[in-house]
mmCIF file with all atom_site columns, C-alpha atoms in Angstrom:
data_model
loop_
_atom_site.group_PDB
_atom_site.id
_atom_site.type_symbol
_atom_site.label_atom_id
_atom_site.label_alt_id
_atom_site.label_comp_id
_atom_site.label_asym_id
_atom_site.label_entity_id
_atom_site.label_seq_id
_atom_site.pdbx_PDB_ins_code
_atom_site.Cartn_x
_atom_site.Cartn_y
_atom_site.Cartn_z
_atom_site.occupancy
_atom_site.B_iso_or_equiv
_atom_site.pdbx_formal_charge
_atom_site.auth_seq_id
_atom_site.auth_comp_id
_atom_site.auth_asym_id
_atom_site.auth_atom_id
_atom_site.pdbx_PDB_model_num
ATOM 1   C CA . UNK A 1 1   ? 0.000   0.000   0.000   1.00 0.00 ? 26  UNK A CA 1
ATOM 2   C CA . UNK A 1 2   ? 1.104   3.561   -0.638  1.00 0.00 ? 27  UNK A CA 1
ATOM 3   C CA . UNK A 1 3   ? 1.426   5.446   2.635   1.00 0.00 ? 28  UNK A CA 1
ATOM 4   C CA . UNK A 1 4   ? 0.777   9.157   2.864   1.00 0.00 ? 29  UNK A CA 1
ATOM 5   C CA . UNK A 1 5   ? 2.186   11.680  5.287   1.00 0.00 ? 30  UNK A CA 1
ATOM 6   C CA . UNK A 1 6   ? 1.212   15.313  5.712   1.00 0.00 ? 31  UNK A CA 1
ATOM 7   C CA . UNK A 1 7   ? 2.956   18.147  7.464   1.00 0.00 ? 32  UNK A CA 1
ATOM 8   C CA . UNK A 1 8   ? 2.247   19.925  9.570   1.00 0.00 ? 33  UNK A CA 1
ATOM 9   C CA . UNK A 1 9   ? -0.513  17.987  11.312  1.00 0.00 ? 34  UNK A CA 1
ATOM 10  C CA . UNK A 1 10  ? -1.982  21.288  12.413  1.00 0.00 ? 35  UNK A CA 1
ATOM 11  C CA . UNK A 1 11  ? -1.234  24.955  12.083  1.00 0.00 ? 36  UNK A CA 1
ATOM 12  C CA . UNK A 1 12  ? -2.541  28.203  13.419  1.00 0.00 ? 37  UNK A CA 1
ATOM 13  C CA . UNK A 1 13  ? -3.009  31.040  10.979  1.00 0.00 ? 38  UNK A CA 1
ATOM 14  C CA . UNK A 1 14  ? -4.752  34.340  10.537  1.00 0.00 ? 39  UNK A CA 1
ATOM 15  C CA . UNK A 1 15  ? -6.961  35.733  7.821   1.00 0.00 ? 40  UNK A CA 1
ATOM 16  C CA . UNK A 1 16  ? -4.765  36.911  4.972   1.00 0.00 ? 41  UNK A CA 1
ATOM 17  C CA . UNK A 1 17  ? -1.905  34.519  5.731   1.00 0.00 ? 42  UNK A CA 1
ATOM 18  C CA . UNK A 1 18  ? -0.261  32.388  3.086   1.00 0.00 ? 43  UNK A CA 1
ATOM 19  C CA . UNK A 1 19  ? -0.488  28.752  4.110   1.00 0.00 ? 44  UNK A CA 1
ATOM 20  C CA . UNK A 1 20  ? 1.385   25.782  2.665   1.00 0.00 ? 45  UNK A CA 1
ATOM 21  C CA . UNK A 1 21  ? 0.722   22.114  3.413   1.00 0.00 ? 46  UNK A CA 1
ATOM 22  C CA . UNK A 1 22  ? 2.968   19.289  2.322   1.00 0.00 ? 47  UNK A CA 1
ATOM 23  C CA . UNK A 1 23  ? 2.041   15.741  1.375   1.00 0.00 ? 48  UNK A CA 1
ATOM 24  C CA . UNK A 1 24  ? 4.552   12.933  0.798   1.00 0.00 ? 49  UNK A CA 1
ATOM 25  C CA . UNK A 1 25  ? 4.064   9.408   -0.480  1.00 0.00 ? 50  UNK A CA 1
ATOM 26  C CA . UNK A 1 26  ? 6.140   6.290   0.077   1.00 0.00 ? 51  UNK A CA 1
ATOM 27  C CA . UNK A 1 27  ? 6.476   5.676   -3.654  1.00 0.00 ? 52  UNK A CA 1
ATOM 28  C CA . UNK A 1 28  ? 6.127   7.682   -6.806  1.00 0.00 ? 53  UNK A CA 1
ATOM 29  C CA . UNK A 1 29  ? 2.557   8.341   -7.882  1.00 0.00 ? 54  UNK A CA 1
ATOM 30  C CA . UNK A 1 30  ? 3.307   10.648  -10.820 1.00 0.00 ? 55  UNK A CA 1
ATOM 31  C CA . UNK A 1 31  ? 0.525   13.270  -10.606 1.00 0.00 ? 56  UNK A CA 1
ATOM 32  C CA . UNK A 1 32  ? -2.188  11.025  -9.205  1.00 0.00 ? 57  UNK A CA 1
ATOM 33  C CA . UNK A 1 33  ? -2.686  13.227  -6.174  1.00 0.00 ? 58  UNK A CA 1
ATOM 34  C CA . UNK A 1 34  ? -5.848  14.988  -5.041  1.00 0.00 ? 59  UNK A CA 1
ATOM 35  C CA . UNK A 1 35  ? -6.590  17.470  -2.262  1.00 0.00 ? 60  UNK A CA 1
ATOM 36  C CA . UNK A 1 36  ? -9.761  17.798  -0.208  1.00 0.00 ? 61  UNK A CA 1
ATOM 37  C CA . UNK A 1 37  ? -11.114 20.245  2.335   1.00 0.00 ? 62  UNK A CA 1
ATOM 38  C CA . UNK A 1 38  ? -13.332 19.065  5.159   1.00 0.00 ? 63  UNK A CA 1
ATOM 39  C CA . UNK A 1 39  ? -15.320 21.128  7.619   1.00 0.00 ? 64  UNK A CA 1
ATOM 40  C CA . UNK A 1 40  ? -16.804 19.684  10.814  1.00 0.00 ? 65  UNK A CA 1
ATOM 41  C CA . UNK A 1 41  ? -19.848 17.513  10.211  1.00 0.00 ? 66  UNK A CA 1
ATOM 42  C CA . UNK A 1 42  ? -19.471 17.685  6.424   1.00 0.00 ? 67  UNK A CA 1
ATOM 43  C CA . UNK A 1 43  ? -18.163 15.391  3.729   1.00 0.00 ? 68  UNK A CA 1
ATOM 44  C CA . UNK A 1 44  ? -14.765 16.197  2.239   1.00 0.00 ? 69  UNK A CA 1
ATOM 45  C CA . UNK A 1 45  ? -14.847 18.503  -0.763  1.00 0.00 ? 70  UNK A CA 1
ATOM 46  C CA . UNK A 1 46  ? -12.550 18.097  -3.749  1.00 0.00 ? 71  UNK A CA 1
ATOM 47  C CA . UNK A 1 47  ? -10.280 21.111  -4.239  1.00 0.00 ? 72  UNK A CA 1
ATOM 48  C CA . UNK A 1 48  ? -7.469  19.935  -6.505  1.00 0.00 ? 73  UNK A CA 1
ATOM 49  C CA . UNK A 1 49  ? -7.099  16.929  -8.801  1.00 0.00 ? 74  UNK A CA 1
ATOM 50  C CA . UNK A 1 50  ? -4.159  15.619  -10.797 1.00 0.00 ? 75  UNK A CA 1
ATOM 51  C CA . UNK A 1 51  ? -1.770  17.346  -8.365  1.00 0.00 ? 76  UNK A CA 1
ATOM 52  C CA . UNK A 1 52  ? -2.352  20.872  -9.671  1.00 0.00 ? 77  UNK A CA 1
ATOM 53  C CA . UNK A 1 53  ? -5.731  21.230  -11.414 1.00 0.00 ? 78  UNK A CA 1
ATOM 54  C CA . UNK A 1 54  ? -8.342  23.346  -9.685  1.00 0.00 ? 79  UNK A CA 1
ATOM 55  C CA . UNK A 1 55  ? -11.752 21.743  -9.355  1.00 0.00 ? 80  UNK A CA 1
ATOM 56  C CA . UNK A 1 56  ? -14.575 23.821  -10.813 1.00 0.00 ? 81  UNK A CA 1
ATOM 57  C CA . UNK A 1 57  ? -15.954 26.397  -8.410  1.00 0.00 ? 82  UNK A CA 1
ATOM 58  C CA . UNK A 1 58  ? -12.909 26.379  -6.134  1.00 0.00 ? 83  UNK A CA 1
ATOM 59  C CA . UNK A 1 59  ? -11.426 29.847  -5.518  1.00 0.00 ? 84  UNK A CA 1
ATOM 60  C CA . UNK A 1 60  ? -8.181  30.661  -7.277  1.00 0.00 ? 85  UNK A CA 1
ATOM 61  C CA . UNK A 1 61  ? -6.428  31.389  -3.970  1.00 0.00 ? 86  UNK A CA 1
ATOM 62  C CA . UNK A 1 62  ? -6.009  27.614  -3.784  1.00 0.00 ? 87  UNK A CA 1
ATOM 63  C CA . UNK A 1 63  ? -3.130  26.175  -5.779  1.00 0.00 ? 88  UNK A CA 1
ATOM 64  C CA . UNK A 1 64  ? -1.070  23.021  -5.676  1.00 0.00 ? 89  UNK A CA 1
ATOM 65  C CA . UNK A 1 65  ? 2.003   21.523  -7.231  1.00 0.00 ? 90  UNK A CA 1
ATOM 66  C CA . UNK A 1 66  ? 4.249   18.495  -7.195  1.00 0.00 ? 91  UNK A CA 1
ATOM 67  C CA . UNK A 1 67  ? 4.806   15.132  -8.787  1.00 0.00 ? 92  UNK A CA 1
ATOM 68  C CA . UNK A 1 68  ? 6.433   11.870  -7.870  1.00 0.00 ? 93  UNK A CA 1
ATOM 69  C CA . UNK A 1 69  ? 6.453   11.724  -4.088  1.00 0.00 ? 94  UNK A CA 1
ATOM 70  C CA . UNK A 1 70  ? 6.320   15.364  -2.934  1.00 0.00 ? 95  UNK A CA 1
ATOM 71  C CA . UNK A 1 71  ? 3.301   17.633  -3.204  1.00 0.00 ? 96  UNK A CA 1
ATOM 72  C CA . UNK A 1 72  ? 2.156   20.946  -1.795  1.00 0.00 ? 97  UNK A CA 1
ATOM 73  C CA . UNK A 1 73  ? -1.139  22.757  -1.357  1.00 0.00 ? 98  UNK A CA 1
ATOM 74  C CA . UNK A 1 74  ? -1.028  26.525  -0.942  1.00 0.00 ? 99  UNK A CA 1
ATOM 75  C CA . UNK A 1 75  ? -3.687  28.990  0.077   1.00 0.00 ? 100 UNK A CA 1
ATOM 76  C CA . UNK A 1 76  ? -2.413  32.382  -0.995  1.00 0.00 ? 101 UNK A CA 1
ATOM 77  C CA . UNK A 1 77  ? -4.541  34.499  1.328   1.00 0.00 ? 102 UNK A CA 1
ATOM 78  C CA . UNK A 1 78  ? -6.491  32.616  3.950   1.00 0.00 ? 103 UNK A CA 1
ATOM 79  C CA . UNK A 1 79  ? -10.165 33.524  4.238   1.00 0.00 ? 104 UNK A CA 1
ATOM 80  C CA . UNK A 1 80  ? -12.472 32.856  7.201   1.00 0.00 ? 105 UNK A CA 1
ATOM 81  C CA . UNK A 1 81  ? -14.179 30.005  5.326   1.00 0.00 ? 106 UNK A CA 1
ATOM 82  C CA . UNK A 1 82  ? -10.829 28.258  4.751   1.00 0.00 ? 107 UNK A CA 1
ATOM 83  C CA . UNK A 1 83  ? -10.397 27.189  8.361   1.00 0.00 ? 108 UNK A CA 1
ATOM 84  C CA . UNK A 1 84  ? -10.827 23.443  7.971   1.00 0.00 ? 109 UNK A CA 1
ATOM 85  C CA . UNK A 1 85  ? -8.936  20.176  7.717   1.00 0.00 ? 110 UNK A CA 1
ATOM 86  C CA . UNK A 1 86  ? -7.139  19.371  4.473   1.00 0.00 ? 111 UNK A CA 1
ATOM 87  C CA . UNK A 1 87  ? -6.400  15.884  3.168   1.00 0.00 ? 112 UNK A CA 1
ATOM 88  C CA . UNK A 1 88  ? -4.327  14.574  0.309   1.00 0.00 ? 113 UNK A CA 1
ATOM 89  C CA . UNK A 1 89  ? -5.274  11.341  -1.456  1.00 0.00 ? 114 UNK A CA 1
ATOM 90  C CA . UNK A 1 90  ? -3.431  9.185   -3.952  1.00 0.00 ? 115 UNK A CA 1
ATOM 91  C CA . UNK A 1 91  ? -5.311  7.713   -6.884  1.00 0.00 ? 116 UNK A CA 1
ATOM 92  C CA . UNK A 1 92  ? -2.336  5.893   -8.407  1.00 0.00 ? 117 UNK A CA 1
ATOM 93  C CA . UNK A 1 93  ? -3.057  2.417   -7.111  1.00 0.00 ? 118 UNK A CA 1
ATOM 94  C CA . UNK A 1 94  ? -5.482  0.301   -5.124  1.00 0.00 ? 119 UNK A CA 1
ATOM 95  C CA . UNK A 1 95  ? -5.987  0.571   -2.225  1.00 0.00 ? 120 UNK A CA 1
ATOM 96  C CA . UNK A 1 96  ? -6.668  4.269   -2.538  1.00 0.00 ? 121 UNK A CA 1
ATOM 97  C CA . UNK A 1 97  ? -5.237  6.025   0.484   1.00 0.00 ? 122 UNK A CA 1
ATOM 98  C CA . UNK A 1 98  ? -5.532  9.353   2.245   1.00 0.00 ? 123 UNK A CA 1
ATOM 99  C CA . UNK A 1 99  ? -3.143  11.408  4.275   1.00 0.00 ? 124 UNK A CA 1
ATOM 100 C CA . UNK A 1 100 ? -3.837  11.910  7.990   1.00 0.00 ? 125 UNK A CA 1
ATOM 101 C CA . UNK A 1 101 ? -4.957  15.487  7.493   1.00 0.00 ? 126 UNK A CA 1
ATOM 102 C CA . UNK A 1 102 ? -3.768  18.999  8.342   1.00 0.00 ? 127 UNK A CA 1
ATOM 103 C CA . UNK A 1 103 ? -6.018  21.089  10.541  1.00 0.00 ? 128 UNK A CA 1
ATOM 104 C CA . UNK A 1 104 ? -5.888  24.810  9.867   1.00 0.00 ? 129 UNK A CA 1
ATOM 105 C CA . UNK A 1 105 ? -7.297  26.894  12.693  1.00 0.00 ? 130 UNK A CA 1
ATOM 106 C CA . UNK A 1 106 ? -7.136  30.367  14.051  1.00 0.00 ? 131 UNK A CA 1
ATOM 107 C CA . UNK B 2 1   ? -25.797 17.692  -11.443 1.00 0.00 ? 8   UNK B CA 1
ATOM 108 C CA . UNK B 2 2   ? -24.756 14.478  -9.729  1.00 0.00 ? 9   UNK B CA 1
ATOM 109 C CA . UNK B 2 3   ? -26.172 13.884  -6.268  1.00 0.00 ? 10  UNK B CA 1
ATOM 110 C CA . UNK B 2 4   ? -25.644 10.990  -3.890  1.00 0.00 ? 11  UNK B CA 1
ATOM 111 C CA . UNK B 2 5   ? -28.170 10.311  -1.124  1.00 0.00 ? 12  UNK B CA 1
ATOM 112 C CA . UNK B 2 6   ? -27.300 7.784   1.556   1.00 0.00 ? 13  UNK B CA 1
ATOM 113 C CA . UNK B 2 7   ? -29.737 5.765   3.641   1.00 0.00 ? 14  UNK B CA 1
ATOM 114 C CA . UNK B 2 8   ? -29.462 3.054   6.244   1.00 0.00 ? 15  UNK B CA 1
ATOM 115 C CA . UNK B 2 9   ? -29.465 2.454   9.993   1.00 0.00 ? 16  UNK B CA 1
ATOM 116 C CA . UNK B 2 10  ? -27.247 4.375   12.349  1.00 0.00 ? 17  UNK B CA 1
ATOM 117 C CA . UNK B 2 11  ? -27.001 1.595   14.918  1.00 0.00 ? 18  UNK B CA 1
ATOM 118 C CA . UNK B 2 12  ? -25.896 -1.986  14.274  1.00 0.00 ? 19  UNK B CA 1
ATOM 119 C CA . UNK B 2 13  ? -25.349 -4.738  16.829  1.00 0.00 ? 20  UNK B CA 1
ATOM 120 C CA . UNK B 2 14  ? -21.987 -6.499  17.072  1.00 0.00 ? 21  UNK B CA 1
ATOM 121 C CA . UNK B 2 15  ? -21.656 -9.545  14.777  1.00 0.00 ? 22  UNK B CA 1
ATOM 122 C CA . UNK B 2 16  ? -24.519 -8.275  12.620  1.00 0.00 ? 23  UNK B CA 1
ATOM 123 C CA . UNK B 2 17  ? -24.361 -6.836  9.094   1.00 0.00 ? 24  UNK B CA 1
ATOM 124 C CA . UNK B 2 18  ? -24.012 -3.141  8.354   1.00 0.00 ? 25  UNK B CA 1
ATOM 125 C CA . UNK B 2 19  ? -26.003 -2.225  5.236   1.00 0.00 ? 26  UNK B CA 1
ATOM 126 C CA . UNK B 2 20  ? -26.096 1.173   3.562   1.00 0.00 ? 27  UNK B CA 1
ATOM 127 C CA . UNK B 2 21  ? -27.507 2.358   0.257   1.00 0.00 ? 28  UNK B CA 1
ATOM 128 C CA . UNK B 2 22  ? -26.435 5.237   -1.937  1.00 0.00 ? 29  UNK B CA 1
ATOM 129 C CA . UNK B 2 23  ? -29.050 6.532   -4.384  1.00 0.00 ? 30  UNK B CA 1
ATOM 130 C CA . UNK B 2 24  ? -27.608 8.285   -7.422  1.00 0.00 ? 31  UNK B CA 1
ATOM 131 C CA . UNK B 2 25  ? -29.229 11.096  -9.376  1.00 0.00 ? 32  UNK B CA 1
ATOM 132 C CA . UNK B 2 26  ? -27.922 12.925  -12.415 1.00 0.00 ? 33  UNK B CA 1
ATOM 133 C CA . UNK B 2 27  ? -25.916 10.051  -13.863 1.00 0.00 ? 34  UNK B CA 1
ATOM 134 C CA . UNK B 2 28  ? -26.278 6.320   -14.375 1.00 0.00 ? 35  UNK B CA 1
ATOM 135 C CA . UNK B 2 29  ? -24.606 3.877   -12.031 1.00 0.00 ? 36  UNK B CA 1
ATOM 136 C CA . UNK B 2 30  ? -23.598 2.008   -15.221 1.00 0.00 ? 37  UNK B CA 1
ATOM 137 C CA . UNK B 2 31  ? -21.712 4.989   -16.677 1.00 0.00 ? 38  UNK B CA 1
ATOM 138 C CA . UNK B 2 32  ? -18.457 3.952   -18.278 1.00 0.00 ? 39  UNK B CA 1
ATOM 139 C CA . UNK B 2 33  ? -15.495 5.606   -16.604 1.00 0.00 ? 40  UNK B CA 1
ATOM 140 C CA . UNK B 2 34  ? -17.166 6.142   -13.250 1.00 0.00 ? 41  UNK B CA 1
ATOM 141 C CA . UNK B 2 35  ? -16.599 4.075   -10.141 1.00 0.00 ? 42  UNK B CA 1
ATOM 142 C CA . UNK B 2 36  ? -18.769 4.016   -7.054  1.00 0.00 ? 43  UNK B CA 1
ATOM 143 C CA . UNK B 2 37  ? -16.969 3.858   -3.755  1.00 0.00 ? 44  UNK B CA 1
ATOM 144 C CA . UNK B 2 38  ? -17.509 3.543   -0.042  1.00 0.00 ? 45  UNK B CA 1
ATOM 145 C CA . UNK B 2 39  ? -15.187 5.378   2.330   1.00 0.00 ? 46  UNK B CA 1
ATOM 146 C CA . UNK B 2 40  ? -15.363 5.576   6.094   1.00 0.00 ? 47  UNK B CA 1
ATOM 147 C CA . UNK B 2 41  ? -13.910 7.978   8.622   1.00 0.00 ? 48  UNK B CA 1
ATOM 148 C CA . UNK B 2 42  ? -13.138 7.464   12.265  1.00 0.00 ? 49  UNK B CA 1
ATOM 149 C CA . UNK B 2 43  ? -10.809 9.226   14.708  1.00 0.00 ? 50  UNK B CA 1
ATOM 150 C CA . UNK B 2 44  ? -8.628  6.135   14.982  1.00 0.00 ? 51  UNK B CA 1
ATOM 151 C CA . UNK B 2 45  ? -8.374  5.232   11.289  1.00 0.00 ? 52  UNK B CA 1
ATOM 152 C CA . UNK B 2 46  ? -8.867  8.568   9.524   1.00 0.00 ? 53  UNK B CA 1
ATOM 153 C CA . UNK B 2 47  ? -10.306 8.389   6.008   1.00 0.00 ? 54  UNK B CA 1
ATOM 154 C CA . UNK B 2 48  ? -10.292 4.780   4.867   1.00 0.00 ? 55  UNK B CA 1
ATOM 155 C CA . UNK B 2 49  ? -11.273 3.617   1.392   1.00 0.00 ? 56  UNK B CA 1
ATOM 156 C CA . UNK B 2 50  ? -13.294 0.398   1.654   1.00 0.00 ? 57  UNK B CA 1
ATOM 157 C CA . UNK B 2 51  ? -14.018 -0.546  -1.921  1.00 0.00 ? 58  UNK B CA 1
ATOM 158 C CA . UNK B 2 52  ? -15.620 0.241   -5.234  1.00 0.00 ? 59  UNK B CA 1
ATOM 159 C CA . UNK B 2 53  ? -17.778 -1.136  -7.994  1.00 0.00 ? 60  UNK B CA 1
ATOM 160 C CA . UNK B 2 54  ? -17.729 -0.069  -11.623 1.00 0.00 ? 61  UNK B CA 1
ATOM 161 C CA . UNK B 2 55  ? -19.089 -1.097  -15.002 1.00 0.00 ? 62  UNK B CA 1
ATOM 162 C CA . UNK B 2 56  ? -16.811 -1.716  -17.965 1.00 0.00 ? 63  UNK B CA 1
ATOM 163 C CA . UNK B 2 57  ? -18.764 -4.061  -20.215 1.00 0.00 ? 64  UNK B CA 1
ATOM 164 C CA . UNK B 2 58  ? -19.370 -6.051  -17.063 1.00 0.00 ? 65  UNK B CA 1
ATOM 165 C CA . UNK B 2 59  ? -19.384 -5.278  -13.365 1.00 0.00 ? 66  UNK B CA 1
ATOM 166 C CA . UNK B 2 60  ? -16.202 -5.270  -11.316 1.00 0.00 ? 67  UNK B CA 1
ATOM 167 C CA . UNK B 2 61  ? -15.491 -4.740  -7.636  1.00 0.00 ? 68  UNK B CA 1
ATOM 168 C CA . UNK B 2 62  ? -12.326 -4.040  -5.644  1.00 0.00 ? 69  UNK B CA 1
ATOM 169 C CA . UNK B 2 63  ? -12.015 -4.090  -1.877  1.00 0.00 ? 70  UNK B CA 1
ATOM 170 C CA . UNK B 2 64  ? -9.542  -3.022  0.768   1.00 0.00 ? 71  UNK B CA 1
ATOM 171 C CA . UNK B 2 65  ? -7.610  -5.905  2.258   1.00 0.00 ? 72  UNK B CA 1
ATOM 172 C CA . UNK B 2 66  ? -8.663  -4.858  5.768   1.00 0.00 ? 73  UNK B CA 1
ATOM 173 C CA . UNK B 2 67  ? -12.306 -5.681  5.050   1.00 0.00 ? 74  UNK B CA 1
ATOM 174 C CA . UNK B 2 68  ? -12.110 -7.981  2.041   1.00 0.00 ? 75  UNK B CA 1
ATOM 175 C CA . UNK B 2 69  ? -13.444 -11.047 3.831   1.00 0.00 ? 76  UNK B CA 1
ATOM 176 C CA . UNK B 2 70  ? -16.485 -9.149  5.138   1.00 0.00 ? 77  UNK B CA 1
ATOM 177 C CA . UNK B 2 71  ? -17.533 -6.645  2.477   1.00 0.00 ? 78  UNK B CA 1
ATOM 178 C CA . UNK B 2 72  ? -19.760 -6.598  -0.574  1.00 0.00 ? 79  UNK B CA 1
ATOM 179 C CA . UNK B 2 73  ? -20.525 -3.583  -2.750  1.00 0.00 ? 80  UNK B CA 1
ATOM 180 C CA . UNK B 2 74  ? -23.361 -4.156  -5.190  1.00 0.00 ? 81  UNK B CA 1
ATOM 181 C CA . UNK B 2 75  ? -24.834 -2.024  -7.954  1.00 0.00 ? 82  UNK B CA 1
ATOM 182 C CA . UNK B 2 76  ? -28.591 -1.878  -8.447  1.00 0.00 ? 83  UNK B CA 1
ATOM 183 C CA . UNK B 2 77  ? -29.231 -0.712  -11.976 1.00 0.00 ? 84  UNK B CA 1
ATOM 184 C CA . UNK B 2 78  ? -33.019 -0.829  -11.674 1.00 0.00 ? 85  UNK B CA 1
ATOM 185 C CA . UNK B 2 79  ? -32.944 1.731   -8.845  1.00 0.00 ? 86  UNK B CA 1
ATOM 186 C CA . UNK B 2 80  ? -29.764 3.525   -9.969  1.00 0.00 ? 87  UNK B CA 1
ATOM 187 C CA . UNK B 2 81  ? -28.018 3.014   -6.668  1.00 0.00 ? 88  UNK B CA 1
ATOM 188 C CA . UNK B 2 82  ? -25.335 0.943   -5.023  1.00 0.00 ? 89  UNK B CA 1
ATOM 189 C CA . UNK B 2 83  ? -25.021 -0.610  -1.620  1.00 0.00 ? 90  UNK B CA 1
ATOM 190 C CA . UNK B 2 84  ? -22.513 -1.544  1.049   1.00 0.00 ? 91  UNK B CA 1
ATOM 191 C CA . UNK B 2 85  ? -22.800 -4.682  3.140   1.00 0.00 ? 92  UNK B CA 1
ATOM 192 C CA . UNK B 2 86  ? -20.231 -5.252  5.870   1.00 0.00 ? 93  UNK B CA 1
ATOM 193 C CA . UNK B 2 87  ? -20.806 -8.356  7.958   1.00 0.00 ? 94  UNK B CA 1
ATOM 194 C CA . UNK B 2 88  ? -19.574 -9.508  11.345  1.00 0.00 ? 95  UNK B CA 1
ATOM 195 C CA . UNK B 2 89  ? -19.155 -5.937  12.549  1.00 0.00 ? 96  UNK B CA 1
ATOM 196 C CA . UNK B 2 90  ? -17.368 -4.997  15.740  1.00 0.00 ? 97  UNK B CA 1
ATOM 197 C CA . UNK B 2 91  ? -17.151 -1.690  17.610  1.00 0.00 ? 98  UNK B CA 1
ATOM 198 C CA . UNK B 2 92  ? -14.052 -0.959  15.493  1.00 0.00 ? 99  UNK B CA 1
ATOM 199 C CA . UNK B 2 93  ? -16.378 -0.550  12.517  1.00 0.00 ? 100 UNK B CA 1
ATOM 200 C CA . UNK B 2 94  ? -18.007 2.450   14.162  1.00 0.00 ? 101 UNK B CA 1
ATOM 201 C CA . UNK B 2 95  ? -17.427 5.348   11.789  1.00 0.00 ? 102 UNK B CA 1
ATOM 202 C CA . UNK B 2 96  ? -19.004 7.860   9.450   1.00 0.00 ? 103 UNK B CA 1
ATOM 203 C CA . UNK B 2 97  ? -19.569 6.098   6.137   1.00 0.00 ? 104 UNK B CA 1
ATOM 204 C CA . UNK B 2 98  ? -19.557 7.987   2.838   1.00 0.00 ? 105 UNK B CA 1
ATOM 205 C CA . UNK B 2 99  ? -20.496 6.932   -0.661  1.00 0.00 ? 106 UNK B CA 1
ATOM 206 C CA . UNK B 2 100 ? -18.573 8.687   -3.416  1.00 0.00 ? 107 UNK B CA 1
ATOM 207 C CA . UNK B 2 101 ? -18.134 8.798   -7.143  1.00 0.00 ? 108 UNK B CA 1
ATOM 208 C CA . UNK B 2 102 ? -14.732 8.662   -8.762  1.00 0.00 ? 109 UNK B CA 1
ATOM 209 C CA . UNK B 2 103 ? -14.495 9.762   -12.363 1.00 0.00 ? 110 UNK B CA 1
ATOM 210 C CA . UNK B 2 104 ? -12.070 8.541   -14.979 1.00 0.00 ? 111 UNK B CA 1
ATOM 211 C CA . UNK B 2 105 ? -10.266 11.902  -15.017 1.00 0.00 ? 112 UNK B CA 1
ATOM 212 C CA . UNK B 2 106 ? -7.861  11.162  -12.175 1.00 0.00 ? 113 UNK B CA 1
ATOM 213 C CA . UNK B 2 107 ? -9.885  8.871   -9.982  1.00 0.00 ? 114 UNK B CA 1
ATOM 214 C CA . UNK B 2 108 ? -10.562 11.783  -7.702  1.00 0.00 ? 115 UNK B CA 1
ATOM 215 C CA . UNK B 2 109 ? -13.682 11.662  -5.515  1.00 0.00 ? 116 UNK B CA 1
ATOM 216 C CA . UNK B 2 110 ? -15.698 14.475  -7.042  1.00 0.00 ? 117 UNK B CA 1
ATOM 217 C CA . UNK B 2 111 ? -19.103 13.713  -5.543  1.00 0.00 ? 118 UNK B CA 1
ATOM 218 C CA . UNK B 2 112 ? -19.874 12.588  -1.996  1.00 0.00 ? 119 UNK B CA 1
ATOM 219 C CA . UNK B 2 113 ? -22.925 11.476  -0.091  1.00 0.00 ? 120 UNK B CA 1
ATOM 220 C CA . UNK B 2 114 ? -23.886 13.310  3.065   1.00 0.00 ? 121 UNK B CA 1
ATOM 221 C CA . UNK B 2 115 ? -22.340 10.696  5.351   1.00 0.00 ? 122 UNK B CA 1
ATOM 222 C CA . UNK B 2 116 ? -23.946 8.261   7.794   1.00 0.00 ? 123 UNK B CA 1
ATOM 223 C CA . UNK B 2 117 ? -22.696 7.782   11.329  1.00 0.00 ? 124 UNK B CA 1
ATOM 224 C CA . UNK B 2 118 ? -22.902 4.064   12.042  1.00 0.00 ? 125 UNK B CA 1
ATOM 225 C CA . UNK B 2 119 ? -22.398 2.977   15.626  1.00 0.00 ? 126 UNK B CA 1
ATOM 226 C CA . UNK B 2 120 ? -21.747 -0.668  16.418  1.00 0.00 ? 127 UNK B CA 1
ATOM 227 C CA . UNK B 2 121 ? -23.123 -1.350  19.859  1.00 0.00 ? 128 UNK B CA 1
ATOM 228 C CA . UNK B 2 122 ? -25.415 -3.753  21.640  1.00 0.00 ? 129 UNK B CA 1
#
């Protein structure tokens, strides 16, 4: 199985901050990496697919990059609605696996 | 617009079978290129993919090793839905269960059900 790690596990930020989250995999997954945002009591929401492509309707302050084993998600200017937990997920091979999450709070 | 609506009991007794259904609207469960998945989330295990079913001239299913001996995911083309059956449950199966769609684009989970908290307890 491909294992996923994320760092940091949590971070405190303020509105307007630039935030970067890192995801690493135990083997190369090319660009088969997706990012999700989850708010309490809600299902995860797809933000980024194929490592760097913005899902429709997602604000352009979200961006992502990477390939192989190292990936990043960046929020250029954090907004109040962005305080949430963020997960990466690999879609390269079965079983599909998720990172442990990064909680972004105030 | 694709929508997924989950239904099923929120409480299951130990050793019994957990059964959930995901009703699909806006697209056919038999769509080529789409796969229909079940994912669960618990504090101890995080987000855990359980399995999928998909149609590519015939029906296929894949399951996570952790539940392979206990799980079945079935499509129901007449009702345009799919189901999860997990037997011999224990309290460790307590989690929020989600149904999702994965498209052929990058196998990302682009549509999710609302989630069902299933508690395994006597």
